[in-house]
């Protein structure tokens, strides 16, 4: 009977995790592109497949492309599955980010920096609050992001921002207002994605240029999941600030759990190649949020 009880307990834990308890976001819902998104620029460089369940962005010498969410959101869980440009992708950047898109904007960034054939992609994340960024972290991924679709997601509430890759937390940015650090809590953000040429900085600081003989470059997207509080007016912002009303406000999501912290340490120890929190030349004084984020 002890073995049966242990098995049942394990099944319950797995189900709770999938439902969004134990600190793990709810399982994303696969929906077609048009449910939550629309083209933002160069729509002729976006191809829709399988009835819109998949969208490809195409980059050539004439243009890249981008899309954005139809709505703005204040807090929630946002994710999509992506397959990045394969082969020689030096100079090419694929981005997935949330932004309030104003002068003192808030922003949460995924930027995938292409590389020469055989060299790994670099994933750069950044968080802007009140128009201030300069919080870059860079990692190598533990898989080849060009060979298949992988999930990239953001959990954002009043307590923290957590950036996940395939359910592994690669970054946590805590609400450190008590330390004088601004936190995104009153500016709704749209979700954006784009594919463009950035060979002036993207690969080895711009030393490696885009090889246009390999064009067109294609990044593919699917599973356009959005589970957020829509907020376009001050009244809606106030509603979204009401704590305890949504699943992501619950106690389980106010901090990472023990397993998530172990996974974050694993990322820091094995795959991190730059972390602004440890850059003493750039920041002789440790930025105040770094200690609270437990992300060193």
C-alpha positions as a Python dict, from the first residue, in 0.01 Angstrom:
ca = {
    (1, 'X'): (0, 0, 0),
    (2, 'X'): (288, 237, 70),
    (3, 'X'): (403, 219, -293),
    (4, 'X'): (49, 287, -419),
    (5, 'X'): (13, 589, -189),
    (6, 'X'): (348, 726, -304),
    (7, 'X'): (247, 685, -668),
    (8, 'X'): (-88, 858, -609),
    (9, 'X'): (87, 1142, -427),
    (10, 'X'): (327, 1187, -719),
    (11, 'X'): (35, 1200, -962),
    (12, 'X'): (-136, 1465, -749),
    (13, 'X'): (181, 1677, -744),
    (14, 'X'): (215, 1654, -1121),
    (15, 'X'): (-149, 1753, -1172),
    (16, 'X'): (-121, 2044, -929),
    (17, 'X'): (185, 2165, -1116),
    (18, 'X'): (1, 2149, -1447),
    (19, 'X'): (-292, 2340, -1299),
    (20, 'X'): (-67, 2620, -1180),
    (21, 'X'): (-5, 2532, -816),
    (22, 'X'): (335, 2463, -653),
    (23, 'X'): (474, 2776, -816),
    (24, 'X'): (444, 2651, -1175),
    (25, 'X'): (228, 2847, -1420),
    (26, 'X'): (-78, 2688, -1566),
    (27, 'X'): (-16, 2482, -1876),
    (28, 'X'): (-29, 2711, -2182),
    (29, 'X'): (-323, 2673, -2418),
    (30, 'X'): (-239, 2624, -2785),
    (31, 'X'): (-435, 2880, -2986),
    (32, 'X'): (-400, 3011, -3344),
    (33, 'X'): (-211, 3328, -3427),
    (34, 'X'): (-517, 3540, -3501),
    (35, 'X'): (-678, 3483, -3161),
    (36, 'X'): (-428, 3706, -2979),
    (37, 'X'): (-198, 3863, -3240),
    (38, 'X'): (-180, 4074, -3555),
    (39, 'X'): (106, 4188, -3783),
    (40, 'X'): (287, 4503, -3668),
    (41, 'X'): (516, 4558, -3967),
    (42, 'X'): (604, 4395, -4302),
    (43, 'X'): (299, 4170, -4302),
    (44, 'X'): (406, 4040, -4645),
    (45, 'X'): (701, 3876, -4469),
    (46, 'X'): (475, 3668, -4243),
    (47, 'X'): (352, 3327, -4363),
    (48, 'X'): (65, 3142, -4196),
    (49, 'X'): (49, 2763, -4198),
    (50, 'X'): (-197, 2501, -4073),
    (51, 'X'): (-487, 2742, -4055),
    (52, 'X'): (-288, 2999, -3861),
    (53, 'X'): (-170, 2763, -3589),
    (54, 'X'): (184, 2838, -3707),
    (55, 'X'): (335, 3167, -3827),
    (56, 'X'): (674, 3209, -3994),
    (57, 'X'): (863, 3538, -3996),
    (58, 'X'): (1094, 3583, -4295),
    (59, 'X'): (1403, 3804, -4320),
    (60, 'X'): (1578, 3894, -4645),
    (61, 'X'): (1771, 4196, -4769),
    (62, 'X'): (1451, 4393, -4819),
    (63, 'X'): (1291, 4347, -4477),
    (64, 'X'): (1232, 4149, -4163),
    (65, 'X'): (890, 4128, -3998),
    (66, 'X'): (705, 4157, -3669),
    (67, 'X'): (375, 4101, -3492),
    (68, 'X'): (209, 4224, -3172),
    (69, 'X'): (-76, 4135, -2941),
    (70, 'X'): (-414, 4288, -3013),
    (71, 'X'): (-460, 4379, -2645),
    (72, 'X'): (-248, 4531, -2366),
    (73, 'X'): (-205, 4347, -2038),
    (74, 'X'): (-113, 4418, -1678),
    (75, 'X'): (17, 4095, -1519),
    (76, 'X'): (-34, 3740, -1635),
    (77, 'X'): (135, 3450, -1807),
    (78, 'X'): (248, 3483, -2169),
    (79, 'X'): (421, 3224, -2382),
    (80, 'X'): (483, 3098, -2731),
    (81, 'X'): (677, 2816, -2886),
    (82, 'X'): (953, 2912, -3127),
    (83, 'X'): (1191, 2743, -3368),
    (84, 'X'): (1481, 2975, -3447),
    (85, 'X'): (1667, 3043, -3770),
    (86, 'X'): (1884, 2743, -3853),
    (87, 'X'): (2228, 2724, -4012),
    (88, 'X'): (2439, 3038, -4036),
    (89, 'X'): (2235, 3298, -3842),
    (90, 'X'): (2510, 3549, -3755),
    (91, 'X'): (2375, 3904, -3735),
    (92, 'X'): (2015, 3787, -3712),
    (93, 'X'): (1805, 3861, -3401),
    (94, 'X'): (1475, 3698, -3311),
    (95, 'X'): (1287, 3873, -3031),
    (96, 'X'): (989, 3804, -2805),
    (97, 'X'): (913, 4079, -2554),
    (98, 'X'): (654, 4274, -2357),
    (99, 'X'): (666, 4654, -2365),
    (100, 'X'): (459, 4954, -2261),
    (101, 'X'): (626, 5139, -2551),
    (102, 'X'): (644, 5493, -2412),
    (103, 'X'): (915, 5733, -2288),
    (104, 'X'): (955, 5578, -1940),
    (105, 'X'): (859, 5237, -2058),
    (106, 'X'): (858, 4899, -1887),
    (107, 'X'): (983, 4604, -2087),
    (108, 'X'): (1064, 4233, -2050),
    (109, 'X'): (1290, 4095, -2323),
    (110, 'X'): (1389, 3770, -2487),
    (111, 'X'): (1647, 3835, -2760),
    (112, 'X'): (1796, 3539, -2946),
    (113, 'X'): (2130, 3633, -3100),
    (114, 'X'): (2227, 3432, -3406),
    (115, 'X'): (2574, 3293, -3467),
    (116, 'X'): (2803, 3137, -3726),
    (117, 'X'): (2721, 2782, -3826),
    (118, 'X'): (2816, 2540, -3550),
    (119, 'X'): (2829, 2804, -3277),
    (120, 'X'): (2544, 2815, -3024),
    (121, 'X'): (2273, 3078, -3007),
    (122, 'X'): (2291, 3326, -2721),
    (123, 'X'): (1973, 3415, -2534),
    (124, 'X'): (1983, 3767, -2389),
    (125, 'X'): (1719, 3878, -2140),
    (126, 'X'): (1664, 4226, -2005),
    (127, 'X'): (1415, 4405, -1781),
    (128, 'X'): (1331, 4775, -1815),
    (129, 'X'): (1149, 4963, -1539),
    (130, 'X'): (1053, 5329, -1569),
    (131, 'X'): (1265, 5357, -1885),
    (132, 'X'): (1579, 5210, -1722),
    (133, 'X'): (1727, 4888, -1856),
    (134, 'X'): (2094, 4786, -1854),
    (135, 'X'): (2003, 4462, -1677),
    (136, 'X'): (2130, 4221, -1940),
    (137, 'X'): (2188, 3854, -1874),
    (138, 'X'): (2311, 3613, -2141),
    (139, 'X'): (2301, 3236, -2147),
    (140, 'X'): (2366, 2949, -2383),
    (141, 'X'): (2066, 2720, -2420),
    (142, 'X'): (2104, 2353, -2324),
    (143, 'X'): (1950, 2239, -2655),
    (144, 'X'): (1958, 2339, -3021),
    (145, 'X'): (1671, 2591, -3059),
    (146, 'X'): (1674, 2551, -3439),
    (147, 'X'): (1585, 2180, -3445),
    (148, 'X'): (1237, 2199, -3295),
    (149, 'X'): (988, 2412, -3106),
    (150, 'X'): (1061, 2512, -2747),
    (151, 'X'): (850, 2710, -2504),
    (152, 'X'): (951, 3061, -2391),
    (153, 'X'): (732, 3229, -2131),
    (154, 'X'): (696, 3514, -1883),
    (155, 'X'): (510, 3507, -1551),
    (156, 'X'): (445, 3862, -1427),
    (157, 'X'): (264, 3963, -1109),
    (158, 'X'): (306, 4228, -839),
    (159, 'X'): (570, 4017, -662),
    (160, 'X'): (805, 3907, -937),
    (161, 'X'): (880, 3856, -1304),
    (162, 'X'): (998, 3504, -1390),
    (163, 'X'): (1135, 3415, -1734),
    (164, 'X'): (1106, 3047, -1828),
    (165, 'X'): (1250, 2829, -2103),
    (166, 'X'): (1067, 2496, -2127),
    (167, 'X'): (939, 2548, -1769),
    (168, 'X'): (1293, 2605, -1637),
    (169, 'X'): (1327, 2946, -1469),
    (170, 'X'): (1629, 3117, -1622),
    (171, 'X'): (1570, 3450, -1449),
    (172, 'X'): (1372, 3603, -1162),
    (173, 'X'): (1330, 3978, -1113),
    (174, 'X'): (1170, 4052, -777),
    (175, 'X'): (965, 4354, -677),
    (176, 'X'): (1232, 4557, -495),
    (177, 'X'): (1043, 4882, -445),
    (178, 'X'): (1147, 4867, -81),
    (179, 'X'): (1506, 4904, -205),
    (180, 'X'): (1423, 5198, -430),
    (181, 'X'): (1405, 4994, -752),
    (182, 'X'): (1108, 5058, -979),
    (183, 'X'): (891, 4760, -1069),
    (184, 'X'): (638, 4729, -1356),
    (185, 'X'): (298, 4757, -1189),
    (186, 'X'): (96, 5036, -1355),
    (187, 'X'): (184, 5040, -1725),
    (188, 'X'): (1, 4785, -1941),
    (189, 'X'): (222, 4612, -2194),
    (190, 'X'): (165, 4462, -2534),
    (191, 'X'): (347, 4149, -2649),
    (192, 'X'): (573, 4173, -2951),
    (193, 'X'): (788, 3949, -3164),
    (194, 'X'): (1017, 4030, -3454),
    (195, 'X'): (1293, 3902, -3679),
    (196, 'X'): (1546, 4153, -3808),
    (197, 'X'): (1904, 4220, -3917),
    (198, 'X'): (2122, 4351, -3631),
    (199, 'X'): (2470, 4271, -3757),
    (200, 'X'): (2602, 4599, -3619),
    (201, 'X'): (2595, 4446, -3266),
    (202, 'X'): (2430, 4105, -3240),
    (203, 'X'): (2716, 3861, -3306),
    (204, 'X'): (3052, 3919, -3135),
    (205, 'X'): (2966, 4285, -3094),
    (206, 'X'): (2912, 4331, -3467),
    (207, 'X'): (3231, 4163, -3585),
    (208, 'X'): (3034, 3885, -3755),
    (209, 'X'): (2811, 4014, -4034),
    (210, 'X'): (2495, 3869, -4186),
    (211, 'X'): (2567, 3634, -4476),
    (212, 'X'): (2292, 3729, -4719),
    (213, 'X'): (2379, 3438, -4946),
    (214, 'X'): (2202, 3223, -4680),
    (215, 'X'): (1881, 3431, -4696),
    (216, 'X'): (1590, 3410, -4661),
    (217, 'X'): (1606, 3346, -4286),
    (218, 'X'): (1296, 3202, -4118),
    (219, 'X'): (1184, 3188, -3754),
    (220, 'X'): (874, 2983, -3681),
    (221, 'X'): (614, 3033, -3405),
    (222, 'X'): (324, 2836, -3264),
    (223, 'X'): (112, 2806, -2945),
    (224, 'X'): (28, 3175, -2904),
    (225, 'X'): (-77, 3158, -2540),
    (226, 'X'): (-195, 3467, -2352),
    (227, 'X'): (-347, 3451, -2002),
    (228, 'X'): (-338, 3808, -1875),
    (229, 'X'): (-548, 4087, -1730),
    (230, 'X'): (-654, 4318, -2013),
    (231, 'X'): (-592, 4681, -1924),
    (232, 'X'): (-631, 4971, -2164),
    (233, 'X'): (-785, 5232, -1932),
    (234, 'X'): (-703, 5358, -1577),
    (235, 'X'): (-1009, 5174, -1445),
    (236, 'X'): (-888, 4847, -1594),
    (237, 'X'): (-541, 4905, -1449),
    (238, 'X'): (-695, 4938, -1104),
    (239, 'X'): (-889, 4614, -1154),
    (240, 'X'): (-568, 4436, -1255),
    (241, 'X'): (-396, 4565, -940),
    (242, 'X'): (-652, 4390, -721),
    (243, 'X'): (-451, 4120, -546),
    (244, 'X'): (-583, 3770, -499),
    (245, 'X'): (-826, 3779, -790),
    (246, 'X'): (-619, 3581, -1039),
    (247, 'X'): (-430, 3253, -1013),
    (248, 'X'): (-92, 3424, -1061),
    (249, 'X'): (-156, 3641, -750),
    (250, 'X'): (-171, 3341, -519),
    (251, 'X'): (96, 3271, -258),
    (252, 'X'): (255, 2994, -465),
    (253, 'X'): (362, 3254, -724),
    (254, 'X'): (507, 3517, -489),
    (255, 'X'): (846, 3346, -503),
    (256, 'X'): (1018, 3052, -668),
    (257, 'X'): (997, 2721, -487),
    (258, 'X'): (1299, 2514, -383),
    (259, 'X'): (1313, 2312, -706),
    (260, 'X'): (1290, 2624, -918),
    (261, 'X'): (1577, 2787, -725),
    (262, 'X'): (1787, 2475, -780),
    (263, 'X'): (1714, 2492, -1153),
    (264, 'X'): (1803, 2862, -1159),
    (265, 'X'): (2137, 2788, -987),
    (266, 'X'): (2198, 2517, -1249),
    (267, 'X'): (2148, 2775, -1524),
    (268, 'X'): (2382, 3021, -1352),
    (269, 'X'): (2653, 2762, -1295),
    (270, 'X'): (2649, 2586, -1633),
    (271, 'X'): (2507, 2816, -1899),
    (272, 'X'): (2539, 3181, -1797),
    (273, 'X'): (2799, 3377, -1994),
    (274, 'X'): (2710, 3728, -1875),
    (275, 'X'): (2518, 3861, -1574),
    (276, 'X'): (2508, 4233, -1501),
    (277, 'X'): (2483, 4149, -1132),
    (278, 'X'): (2837, 4011, -1135),
    (279, 'X'): (2991, 4274, -1365),
    (280, 'X'): (3195, 4474, -1111),
    (281, 'X'): (3365, 4681, -1380),
    (282, 'X'): (3030, 4807, -1502),
    (283, 'X'): (2868, 4814, -1157),
    (284, 'X'): (3129, 4863, -881),
    (285, 'X'): (2836, 4881, -640),
    (286, 'X'): (2604, 4581, -664),
    (287, 'X'): (2262, 4686, -801),
    (288, 'X'): (2022, 4656, -506),
    (289, 'X'): (1782, 4410, -672),
    (290, 'X'): (2055, 4152, -739),
    (291, 'X'): (2074, 4022, -382),
    (292, 'X'): (1697, 4005, -348),
    (293, 'X'): (1665, 3819, -677),
    (294, 'X'): (1899, 3545, -545),
    (295, 'X'): (2022, 3536, -902),
    (296, 'X'): (2400, 3564, -853),
}
